[in-house]
Coordinates of N, CA and C in Angstrom, one line a residue:
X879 N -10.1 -16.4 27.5 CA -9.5 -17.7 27.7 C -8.9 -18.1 26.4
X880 N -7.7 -18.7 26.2 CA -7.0 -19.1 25.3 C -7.1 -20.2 24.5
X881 N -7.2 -20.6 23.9 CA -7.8 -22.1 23.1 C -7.4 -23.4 23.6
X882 N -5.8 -22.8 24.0 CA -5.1 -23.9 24.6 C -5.4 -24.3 26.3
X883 N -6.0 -23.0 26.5 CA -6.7 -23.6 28.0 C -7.6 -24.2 28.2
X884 N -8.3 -23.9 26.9 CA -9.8 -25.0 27.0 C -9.7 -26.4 26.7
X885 N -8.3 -26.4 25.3 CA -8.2 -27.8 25.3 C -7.8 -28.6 26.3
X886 N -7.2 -28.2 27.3 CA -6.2 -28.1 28.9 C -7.7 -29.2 29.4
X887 N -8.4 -27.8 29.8 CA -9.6 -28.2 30.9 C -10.9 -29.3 30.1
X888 N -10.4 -29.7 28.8 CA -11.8 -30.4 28.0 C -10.9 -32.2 28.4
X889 N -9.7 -32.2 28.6 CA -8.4 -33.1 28.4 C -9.5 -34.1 30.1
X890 N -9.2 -33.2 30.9 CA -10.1 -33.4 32.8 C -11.7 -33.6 32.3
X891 N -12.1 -33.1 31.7 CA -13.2 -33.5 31.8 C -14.2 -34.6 31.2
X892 N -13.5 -35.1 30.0 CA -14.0 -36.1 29.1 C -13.3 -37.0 30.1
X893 N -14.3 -38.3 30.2 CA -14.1 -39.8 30.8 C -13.2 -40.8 29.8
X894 N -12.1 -41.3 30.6 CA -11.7 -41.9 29.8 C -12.4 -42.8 29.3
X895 N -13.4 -43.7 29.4 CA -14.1 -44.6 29.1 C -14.5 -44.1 27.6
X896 N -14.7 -42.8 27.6 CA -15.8 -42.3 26.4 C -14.4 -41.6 25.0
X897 N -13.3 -41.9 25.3 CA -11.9 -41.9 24.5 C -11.3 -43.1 23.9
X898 N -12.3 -44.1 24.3 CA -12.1 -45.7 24.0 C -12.8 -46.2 22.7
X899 N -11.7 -46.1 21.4 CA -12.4 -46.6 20.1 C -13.6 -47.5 20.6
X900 N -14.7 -47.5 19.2 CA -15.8 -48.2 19.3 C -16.7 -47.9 19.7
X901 N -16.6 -46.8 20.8 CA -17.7 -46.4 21.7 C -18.6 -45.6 20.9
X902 N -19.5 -46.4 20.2 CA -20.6 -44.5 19.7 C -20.8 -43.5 20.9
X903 N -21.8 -43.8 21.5 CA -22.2 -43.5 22.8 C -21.0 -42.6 23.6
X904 N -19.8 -42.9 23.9 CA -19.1 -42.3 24.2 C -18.4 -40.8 23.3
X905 N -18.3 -41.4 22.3 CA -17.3 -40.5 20.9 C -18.5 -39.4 21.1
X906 N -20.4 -39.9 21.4 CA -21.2 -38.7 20.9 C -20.6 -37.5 22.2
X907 N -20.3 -38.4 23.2 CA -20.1 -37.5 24.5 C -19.1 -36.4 24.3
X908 N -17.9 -36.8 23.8 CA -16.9 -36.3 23.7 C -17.4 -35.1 22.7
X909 N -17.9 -35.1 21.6 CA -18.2 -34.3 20.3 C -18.8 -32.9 21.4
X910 N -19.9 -33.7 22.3 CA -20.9 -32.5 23.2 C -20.2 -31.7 24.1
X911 N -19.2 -32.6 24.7 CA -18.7 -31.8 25.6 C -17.4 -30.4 25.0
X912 N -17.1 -31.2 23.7 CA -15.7 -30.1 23.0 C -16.6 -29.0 22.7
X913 N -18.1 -29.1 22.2 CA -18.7 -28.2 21.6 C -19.2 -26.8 23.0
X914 N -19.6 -27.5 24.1 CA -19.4 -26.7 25.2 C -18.7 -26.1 26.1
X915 N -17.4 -26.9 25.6 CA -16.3 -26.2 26.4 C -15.5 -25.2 25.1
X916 N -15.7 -25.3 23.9 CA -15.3 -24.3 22.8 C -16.3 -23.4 23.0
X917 N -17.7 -23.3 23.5 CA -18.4 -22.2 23.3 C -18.0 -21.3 24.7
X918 N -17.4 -22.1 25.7 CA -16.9 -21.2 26.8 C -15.9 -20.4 26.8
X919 N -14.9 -20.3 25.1 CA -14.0 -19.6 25.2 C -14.3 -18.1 25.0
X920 N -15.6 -17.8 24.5 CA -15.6 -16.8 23.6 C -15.8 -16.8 22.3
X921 N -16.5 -15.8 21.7 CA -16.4 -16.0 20.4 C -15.2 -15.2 19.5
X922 N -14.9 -15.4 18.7 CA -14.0 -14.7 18.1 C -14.1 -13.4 17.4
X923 N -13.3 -12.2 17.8 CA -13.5 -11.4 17.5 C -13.3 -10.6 15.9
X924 N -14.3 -10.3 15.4 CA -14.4 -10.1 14.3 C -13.3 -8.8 13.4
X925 N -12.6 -9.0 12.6 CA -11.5 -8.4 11.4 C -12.5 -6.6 11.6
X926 N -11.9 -5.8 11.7 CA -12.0 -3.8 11.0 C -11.3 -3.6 10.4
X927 N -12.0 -3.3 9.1 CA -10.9 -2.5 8.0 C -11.2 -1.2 8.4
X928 N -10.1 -0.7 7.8 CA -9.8 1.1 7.5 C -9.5 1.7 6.0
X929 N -10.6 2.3 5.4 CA -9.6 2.7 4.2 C -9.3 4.4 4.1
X930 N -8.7 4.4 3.2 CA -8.6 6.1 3.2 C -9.4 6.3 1.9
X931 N -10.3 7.7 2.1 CA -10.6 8.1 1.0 C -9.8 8.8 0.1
X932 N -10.4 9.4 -1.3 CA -9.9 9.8 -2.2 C -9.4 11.3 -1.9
X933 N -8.1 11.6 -1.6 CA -7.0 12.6 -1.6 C -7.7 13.8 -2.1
X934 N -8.3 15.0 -2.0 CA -8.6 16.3 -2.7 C -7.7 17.2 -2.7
X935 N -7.1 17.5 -4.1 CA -5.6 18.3 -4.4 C -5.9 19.6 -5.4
X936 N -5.7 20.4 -4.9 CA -5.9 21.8 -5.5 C -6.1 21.5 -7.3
X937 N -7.5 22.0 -8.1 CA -7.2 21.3 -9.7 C -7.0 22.7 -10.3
X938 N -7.1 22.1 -11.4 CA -6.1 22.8 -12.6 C -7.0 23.7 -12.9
X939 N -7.1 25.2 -12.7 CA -7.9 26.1 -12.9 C -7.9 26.6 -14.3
X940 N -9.1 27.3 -14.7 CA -9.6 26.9 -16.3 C -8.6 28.1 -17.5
X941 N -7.7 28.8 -16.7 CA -7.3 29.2 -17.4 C -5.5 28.9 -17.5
X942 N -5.7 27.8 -16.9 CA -3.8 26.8 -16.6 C -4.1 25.7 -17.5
X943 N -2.8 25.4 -18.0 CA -3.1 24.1 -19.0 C -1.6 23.5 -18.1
X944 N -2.4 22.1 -18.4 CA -1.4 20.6 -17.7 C 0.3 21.3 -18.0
X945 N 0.7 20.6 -17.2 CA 2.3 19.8 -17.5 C 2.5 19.3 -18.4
X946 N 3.2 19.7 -19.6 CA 3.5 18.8 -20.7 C 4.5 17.4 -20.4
X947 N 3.7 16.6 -19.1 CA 4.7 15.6 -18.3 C 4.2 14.5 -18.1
X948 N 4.5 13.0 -18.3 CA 4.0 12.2 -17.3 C 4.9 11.8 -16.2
X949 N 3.8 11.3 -14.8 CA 4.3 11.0 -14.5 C 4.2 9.7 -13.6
X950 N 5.1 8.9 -12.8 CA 5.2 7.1 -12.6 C 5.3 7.6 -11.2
X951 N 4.5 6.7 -10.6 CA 4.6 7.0 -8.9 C 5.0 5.5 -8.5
X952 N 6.1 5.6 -8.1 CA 6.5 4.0 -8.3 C 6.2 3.7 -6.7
X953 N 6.3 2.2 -5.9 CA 6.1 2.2 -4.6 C 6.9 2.4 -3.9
X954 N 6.9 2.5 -2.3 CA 8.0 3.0 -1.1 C 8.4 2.4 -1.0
X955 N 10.0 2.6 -0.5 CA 10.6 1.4 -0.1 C 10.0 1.7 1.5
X956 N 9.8 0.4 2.1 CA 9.8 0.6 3.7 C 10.0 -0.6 4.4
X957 N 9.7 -0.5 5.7 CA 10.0 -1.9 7.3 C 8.5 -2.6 6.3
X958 N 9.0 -4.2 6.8 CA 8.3 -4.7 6.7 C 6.8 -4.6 7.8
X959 N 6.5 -3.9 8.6 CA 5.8 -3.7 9.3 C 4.8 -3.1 8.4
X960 N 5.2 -2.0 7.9 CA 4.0 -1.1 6.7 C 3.8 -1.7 5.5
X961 N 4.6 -3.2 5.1 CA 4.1 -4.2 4.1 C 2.9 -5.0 4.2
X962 N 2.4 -5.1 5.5 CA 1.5 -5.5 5.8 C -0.1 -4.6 6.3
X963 N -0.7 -5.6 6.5 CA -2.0 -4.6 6.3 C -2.3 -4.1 8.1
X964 N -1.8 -4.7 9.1 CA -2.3 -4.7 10.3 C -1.6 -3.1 10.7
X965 N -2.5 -2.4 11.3 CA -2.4 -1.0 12.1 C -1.7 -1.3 13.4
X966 N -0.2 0.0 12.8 CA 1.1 -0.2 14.1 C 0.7 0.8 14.8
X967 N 1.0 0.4 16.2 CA 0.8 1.8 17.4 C 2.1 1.4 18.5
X968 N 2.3 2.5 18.8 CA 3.3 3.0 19.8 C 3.5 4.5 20.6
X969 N 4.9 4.4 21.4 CA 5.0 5.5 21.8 C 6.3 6.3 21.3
X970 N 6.5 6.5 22.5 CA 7.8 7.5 21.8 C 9.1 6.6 21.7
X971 N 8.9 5.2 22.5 CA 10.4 4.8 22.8 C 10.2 3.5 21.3
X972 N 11.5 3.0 21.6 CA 11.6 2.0 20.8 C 10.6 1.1 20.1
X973 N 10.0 0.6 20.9 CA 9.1 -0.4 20.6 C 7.5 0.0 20.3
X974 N 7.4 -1.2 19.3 CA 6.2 -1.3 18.4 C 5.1 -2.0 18.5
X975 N 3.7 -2.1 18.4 CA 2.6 -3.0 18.2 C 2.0 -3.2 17.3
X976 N 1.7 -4.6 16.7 CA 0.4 -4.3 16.0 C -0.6 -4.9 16.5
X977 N -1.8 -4.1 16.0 CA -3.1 -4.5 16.1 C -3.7 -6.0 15.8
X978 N -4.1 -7.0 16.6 CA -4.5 -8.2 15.7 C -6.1 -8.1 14.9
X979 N -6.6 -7.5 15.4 CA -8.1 -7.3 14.8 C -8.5 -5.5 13.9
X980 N -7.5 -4.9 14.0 CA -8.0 -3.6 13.5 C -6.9 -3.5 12.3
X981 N -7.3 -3.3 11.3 CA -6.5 -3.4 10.2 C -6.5 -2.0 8.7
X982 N -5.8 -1.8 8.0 CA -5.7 -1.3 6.5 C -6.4 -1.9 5.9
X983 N -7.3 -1.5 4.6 CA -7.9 -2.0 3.5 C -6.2 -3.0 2.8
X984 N -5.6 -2.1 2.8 CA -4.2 -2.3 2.1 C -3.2 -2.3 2.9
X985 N -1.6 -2.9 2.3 CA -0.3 -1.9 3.4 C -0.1 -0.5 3.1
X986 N -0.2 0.1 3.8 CA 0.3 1.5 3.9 C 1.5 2.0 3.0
X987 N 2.1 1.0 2.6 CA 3.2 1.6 1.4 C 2.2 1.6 0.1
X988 N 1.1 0.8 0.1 CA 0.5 0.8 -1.3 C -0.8 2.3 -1.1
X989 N -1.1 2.1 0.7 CA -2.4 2.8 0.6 C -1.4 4.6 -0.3
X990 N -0.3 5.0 0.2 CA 0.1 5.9 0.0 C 0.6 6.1 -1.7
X991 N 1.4 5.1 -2.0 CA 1.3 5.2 -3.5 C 0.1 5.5 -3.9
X992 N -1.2 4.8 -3.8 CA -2.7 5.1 -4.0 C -2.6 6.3 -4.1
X993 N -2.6 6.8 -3.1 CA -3.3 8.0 -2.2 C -2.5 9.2 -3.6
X994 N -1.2 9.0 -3.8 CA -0.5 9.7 -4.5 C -0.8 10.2 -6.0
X995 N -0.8 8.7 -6.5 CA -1.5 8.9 -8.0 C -2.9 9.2 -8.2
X996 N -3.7 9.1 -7.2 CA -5.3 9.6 -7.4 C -5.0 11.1 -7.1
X997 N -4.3 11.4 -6.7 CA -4.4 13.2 -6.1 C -4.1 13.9 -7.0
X998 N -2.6 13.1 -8.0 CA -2.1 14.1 -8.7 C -2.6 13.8 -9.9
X999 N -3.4 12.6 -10.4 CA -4.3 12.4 -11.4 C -5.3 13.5 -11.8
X1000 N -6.2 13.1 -10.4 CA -7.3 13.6 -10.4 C -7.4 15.9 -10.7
X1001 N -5.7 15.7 -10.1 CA -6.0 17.5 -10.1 C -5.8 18.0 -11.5
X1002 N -5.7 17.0 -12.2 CA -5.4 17.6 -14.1 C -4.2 18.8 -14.5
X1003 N -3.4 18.4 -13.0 CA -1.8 19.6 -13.4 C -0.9 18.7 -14.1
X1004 N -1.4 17.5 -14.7 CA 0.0 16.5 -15.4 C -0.7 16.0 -16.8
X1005 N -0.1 16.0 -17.5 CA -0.3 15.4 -18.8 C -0.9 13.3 -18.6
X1006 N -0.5 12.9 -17.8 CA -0.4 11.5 -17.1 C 0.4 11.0 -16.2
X1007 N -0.5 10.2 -15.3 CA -0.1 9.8 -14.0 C -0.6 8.3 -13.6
X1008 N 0.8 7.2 -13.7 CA 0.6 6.2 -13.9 C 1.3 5.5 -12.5
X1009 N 0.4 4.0 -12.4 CA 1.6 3.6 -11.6 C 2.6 2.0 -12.4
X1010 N 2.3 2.3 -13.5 CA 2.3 1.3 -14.4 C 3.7 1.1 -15.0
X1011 N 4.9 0.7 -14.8 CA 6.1 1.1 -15.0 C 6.4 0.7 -16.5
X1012 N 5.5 0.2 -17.1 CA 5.8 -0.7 -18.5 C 4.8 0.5 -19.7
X1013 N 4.4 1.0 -19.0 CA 3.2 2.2 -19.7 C 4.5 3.9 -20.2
X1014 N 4.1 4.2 -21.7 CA 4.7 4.8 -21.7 C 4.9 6.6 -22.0
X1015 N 5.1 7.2 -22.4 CA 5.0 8.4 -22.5 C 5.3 9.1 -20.6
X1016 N 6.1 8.0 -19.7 CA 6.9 8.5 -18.7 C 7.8 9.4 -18.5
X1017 N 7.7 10.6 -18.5 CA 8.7 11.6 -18.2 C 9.8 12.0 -16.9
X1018 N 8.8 11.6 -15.8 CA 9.3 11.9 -14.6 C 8.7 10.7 -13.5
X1019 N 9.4 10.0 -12.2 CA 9.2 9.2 -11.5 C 8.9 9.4 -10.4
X1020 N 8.1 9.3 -9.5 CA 8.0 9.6 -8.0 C 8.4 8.1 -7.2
X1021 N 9.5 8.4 -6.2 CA 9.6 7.2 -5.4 C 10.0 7.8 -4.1
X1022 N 10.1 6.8 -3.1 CA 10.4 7.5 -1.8 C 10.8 5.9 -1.1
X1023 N 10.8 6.6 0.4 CA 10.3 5.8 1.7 C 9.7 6.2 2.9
X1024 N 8.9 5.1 3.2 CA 7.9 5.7 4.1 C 8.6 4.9 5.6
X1025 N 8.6 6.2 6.7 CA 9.3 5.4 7.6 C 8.0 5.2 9.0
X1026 N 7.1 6.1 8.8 CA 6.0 6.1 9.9 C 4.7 6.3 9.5
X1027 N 4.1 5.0 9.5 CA 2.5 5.4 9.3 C 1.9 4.8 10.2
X1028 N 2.0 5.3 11.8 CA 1.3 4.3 12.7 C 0.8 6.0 14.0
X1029 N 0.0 4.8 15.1 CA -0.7 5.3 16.0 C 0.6 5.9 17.0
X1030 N 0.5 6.8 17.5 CA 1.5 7.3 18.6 C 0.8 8.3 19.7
X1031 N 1.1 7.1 20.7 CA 0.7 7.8 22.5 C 1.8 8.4 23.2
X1032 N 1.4 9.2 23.5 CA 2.2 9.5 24.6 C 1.2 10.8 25.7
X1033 N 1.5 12.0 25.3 CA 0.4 13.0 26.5 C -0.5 13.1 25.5
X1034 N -1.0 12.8 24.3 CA -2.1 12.7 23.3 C -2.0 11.3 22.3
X1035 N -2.8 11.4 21.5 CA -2.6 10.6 20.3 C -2.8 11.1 19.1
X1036 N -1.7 10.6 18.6 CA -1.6 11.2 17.3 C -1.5 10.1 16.3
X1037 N -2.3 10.6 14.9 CA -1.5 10.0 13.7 C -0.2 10.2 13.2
X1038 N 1.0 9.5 12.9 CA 2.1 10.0 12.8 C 2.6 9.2 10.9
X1039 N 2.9 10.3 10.2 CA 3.2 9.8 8.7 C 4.4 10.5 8.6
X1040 N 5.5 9.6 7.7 CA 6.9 10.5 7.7 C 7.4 9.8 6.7
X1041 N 7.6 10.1 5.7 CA 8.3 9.6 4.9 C 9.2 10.9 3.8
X1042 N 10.0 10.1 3.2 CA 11.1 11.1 2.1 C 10.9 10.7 0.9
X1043 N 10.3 12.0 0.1 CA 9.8 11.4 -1.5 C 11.6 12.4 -2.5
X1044 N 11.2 12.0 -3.7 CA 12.3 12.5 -4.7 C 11.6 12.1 -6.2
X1045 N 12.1 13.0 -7.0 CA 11.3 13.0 -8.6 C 12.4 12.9 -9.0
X1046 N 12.3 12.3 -10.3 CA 13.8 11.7 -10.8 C 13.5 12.2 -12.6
X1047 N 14.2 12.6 -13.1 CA 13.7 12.5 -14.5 C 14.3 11.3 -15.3
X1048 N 13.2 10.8 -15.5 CA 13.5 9.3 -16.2 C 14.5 9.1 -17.4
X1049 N 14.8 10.4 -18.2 CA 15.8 10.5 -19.4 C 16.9 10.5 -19.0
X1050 N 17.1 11.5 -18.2 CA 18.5 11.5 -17.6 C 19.2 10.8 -16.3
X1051 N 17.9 10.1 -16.1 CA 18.5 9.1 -15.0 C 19.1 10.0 -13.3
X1052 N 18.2 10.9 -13.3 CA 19.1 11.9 -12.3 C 18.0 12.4 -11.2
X1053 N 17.6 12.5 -9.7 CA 16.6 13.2 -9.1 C 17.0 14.9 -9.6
X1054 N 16.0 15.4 -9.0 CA 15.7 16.9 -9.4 C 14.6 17.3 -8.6
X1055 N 14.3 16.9 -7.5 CA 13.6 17.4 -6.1 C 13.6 16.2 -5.2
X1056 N 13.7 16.8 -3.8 CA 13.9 16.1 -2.8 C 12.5 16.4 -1.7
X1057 N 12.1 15.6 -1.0 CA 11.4 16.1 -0.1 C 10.8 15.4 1.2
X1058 N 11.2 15.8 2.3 CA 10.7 15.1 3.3 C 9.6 16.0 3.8
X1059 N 8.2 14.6 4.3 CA 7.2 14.9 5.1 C 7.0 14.6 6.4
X1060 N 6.6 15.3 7.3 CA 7.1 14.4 8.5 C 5.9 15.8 9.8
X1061 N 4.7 15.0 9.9 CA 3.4 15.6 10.7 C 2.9 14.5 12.1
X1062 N 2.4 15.0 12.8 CA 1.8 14.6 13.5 C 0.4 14.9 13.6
X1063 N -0.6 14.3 13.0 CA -2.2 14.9 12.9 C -2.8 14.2 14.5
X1064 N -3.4 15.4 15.3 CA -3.8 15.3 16.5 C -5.4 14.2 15.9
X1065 N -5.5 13.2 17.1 CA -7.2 12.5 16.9 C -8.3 13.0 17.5
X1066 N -9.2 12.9 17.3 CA -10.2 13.6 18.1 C -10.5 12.8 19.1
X1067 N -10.3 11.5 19.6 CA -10.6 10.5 20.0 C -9.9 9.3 20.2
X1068 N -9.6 8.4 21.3 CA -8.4 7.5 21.4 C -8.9 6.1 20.5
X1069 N -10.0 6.0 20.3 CA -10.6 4.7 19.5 C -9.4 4.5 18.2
X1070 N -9.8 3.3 17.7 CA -8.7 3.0 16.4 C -9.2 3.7 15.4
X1071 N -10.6 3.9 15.2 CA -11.3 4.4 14.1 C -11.2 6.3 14.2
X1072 N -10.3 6.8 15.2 CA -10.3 8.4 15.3 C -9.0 8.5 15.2
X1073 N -8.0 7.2 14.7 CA -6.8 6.8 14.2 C -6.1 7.0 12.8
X1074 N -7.8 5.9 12.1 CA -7.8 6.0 11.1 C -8.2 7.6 10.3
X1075 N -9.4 8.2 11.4 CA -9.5 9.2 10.5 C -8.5 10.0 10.1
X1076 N -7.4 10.2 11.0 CA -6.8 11.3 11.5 C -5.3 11.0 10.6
X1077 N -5.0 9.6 10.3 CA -4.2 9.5 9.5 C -4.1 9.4 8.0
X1078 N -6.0 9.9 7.8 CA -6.6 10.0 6.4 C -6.4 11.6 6.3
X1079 N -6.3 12.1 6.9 CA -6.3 13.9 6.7 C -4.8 14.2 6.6
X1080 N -3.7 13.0 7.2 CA -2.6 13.4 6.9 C -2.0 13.2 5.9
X1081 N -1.9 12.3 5.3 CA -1.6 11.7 4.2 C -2.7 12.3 3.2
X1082 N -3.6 12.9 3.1 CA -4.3 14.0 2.1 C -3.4 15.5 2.2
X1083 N -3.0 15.7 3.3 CA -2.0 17.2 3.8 C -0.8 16.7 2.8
X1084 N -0.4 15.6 3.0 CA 0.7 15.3 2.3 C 1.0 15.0 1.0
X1085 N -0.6 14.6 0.4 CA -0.5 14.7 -1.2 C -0.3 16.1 -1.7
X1086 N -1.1 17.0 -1.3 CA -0.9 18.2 -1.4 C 0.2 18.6 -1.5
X1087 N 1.0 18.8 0.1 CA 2.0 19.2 -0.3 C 3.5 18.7 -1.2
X1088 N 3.3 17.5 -1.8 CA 4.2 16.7 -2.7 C 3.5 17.5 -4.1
X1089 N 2.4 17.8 -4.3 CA 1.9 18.3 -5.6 C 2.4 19.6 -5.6
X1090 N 2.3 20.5 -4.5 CA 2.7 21.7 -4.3 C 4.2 21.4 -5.5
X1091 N 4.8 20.9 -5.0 CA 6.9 20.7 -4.5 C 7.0 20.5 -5.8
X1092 N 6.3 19.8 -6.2 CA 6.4 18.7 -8.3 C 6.0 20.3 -9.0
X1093 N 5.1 20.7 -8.5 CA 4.9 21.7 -9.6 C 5.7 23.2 -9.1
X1094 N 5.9 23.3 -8.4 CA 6.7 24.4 -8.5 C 8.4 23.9 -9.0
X1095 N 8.7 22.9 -9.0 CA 10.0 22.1 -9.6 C 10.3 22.3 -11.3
X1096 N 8.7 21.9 -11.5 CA 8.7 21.5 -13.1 C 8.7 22.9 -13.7
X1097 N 8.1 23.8 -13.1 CA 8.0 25.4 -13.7 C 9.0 26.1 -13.6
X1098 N 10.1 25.6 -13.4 CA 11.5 26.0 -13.7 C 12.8 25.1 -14.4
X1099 N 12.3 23.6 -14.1 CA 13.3 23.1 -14.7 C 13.2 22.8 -15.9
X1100 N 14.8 22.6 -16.7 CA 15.2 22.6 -18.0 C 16.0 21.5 -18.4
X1101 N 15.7 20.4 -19.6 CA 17.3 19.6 -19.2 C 18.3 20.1 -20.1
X1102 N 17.9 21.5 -20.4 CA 19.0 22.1 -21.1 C 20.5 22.1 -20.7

């Protein structure tokens, strides 16, 4: 029942008599009766976060030495839909939902910047990996946009992540890799939480493969 229906049905039931300044006696009536017609709505249902864990990206084996590179993972451009923290689901056609009670730790354009700079930090293939744009010894930039981080039904459910990244070298002001990701990770399960897992294993597939692309890029380019 909706809030406004109760105030509807509390409107009929309180005596006019007991809506007549002055009245203690009455006002106490009125307090008792809102208190039992608000307990008839329901209680309210309580906020789920989702976070993603920490990304595991192939590391720097003991006989490889780093990237002599830093690099800036700057944020996605995207819809305001993934600026916010609530979990989108849909199907195949046009139209979108969001979740009012099941939610991101974060928006999905930040959870994935995250997701990006811990992966490629953590694998020790870069000299430094910032998301700090004022921080220096920057060599190279990661930026993108992310066009799909939501739930998708249709004869299964799936996690669906799609976005287009590009590395730019910061001296020359020029990209020098291009790359679009674009998966569908099957859920084990239609709940929101077999949602979240499932779009935690994609966006870990996807750090990967952006680390893959950066380092096979950098092992041949020159700005000679």
């Amino acid at each position: 029942m909706r809030l406004s229906d109760c105030s509807t049905q509390l409107k009929h039931v309180i005596p006019a008599s007991s809506r007549r300044p002055g009245k203690t006696c009455g006002a106490l009536a009125v307090v008792a009766l809102l208190a039992a017609g608000l307990a008839g709505c329901g209680s309210i249902k309580p906020v789920k976060y989702y976070q993603l864990t920490h990304p595991p990206t192939t590391p720097l084996a003991g006989s490889q030495s780093p990237v002599d590179a830093g690099l800036l993972v700057r944020p996605f451009q995207s819809s305001h839909l993934y600026r916010e923290d609530r979990i989108v689901y849909g199907g195949e056609s046009e139209q979108l939902g969001l979740y009012e009670n099941q939610r991101w730790t974060e928006p999905p354009v930040e959870l994935l910047q995250d997701a990006l700079a811990r992966g490629l930090r953590q694998s020790g293939h870069f000299k430094a990996v910032t998301t700090l744009r004022s921080e220096s010894g920057v060599d190279f930039s990661l930026t993108g946009h992310l066009y799909a981080f939501r739930e998708v039904s249709t004869g299964g459910v799936v996690a669906r992540l799609n976005f287009d990244v590009e590395l730019l070298d910061q001296k020359l002001g020029k990209a020098i890799w291009h790359h679009s990701y674009n998966h569908d990770e099957p859920t084990s399960g239609k709940s929101v939480a077999d949602i979240a897992a499932a779009m935690n294993k994609n966006v870990q597939l996807s750090v990967q493969e952006v680390q893959d692309g950066i380092l096979q890029t950098l092992s041949t380019y020159s700005r000679k």
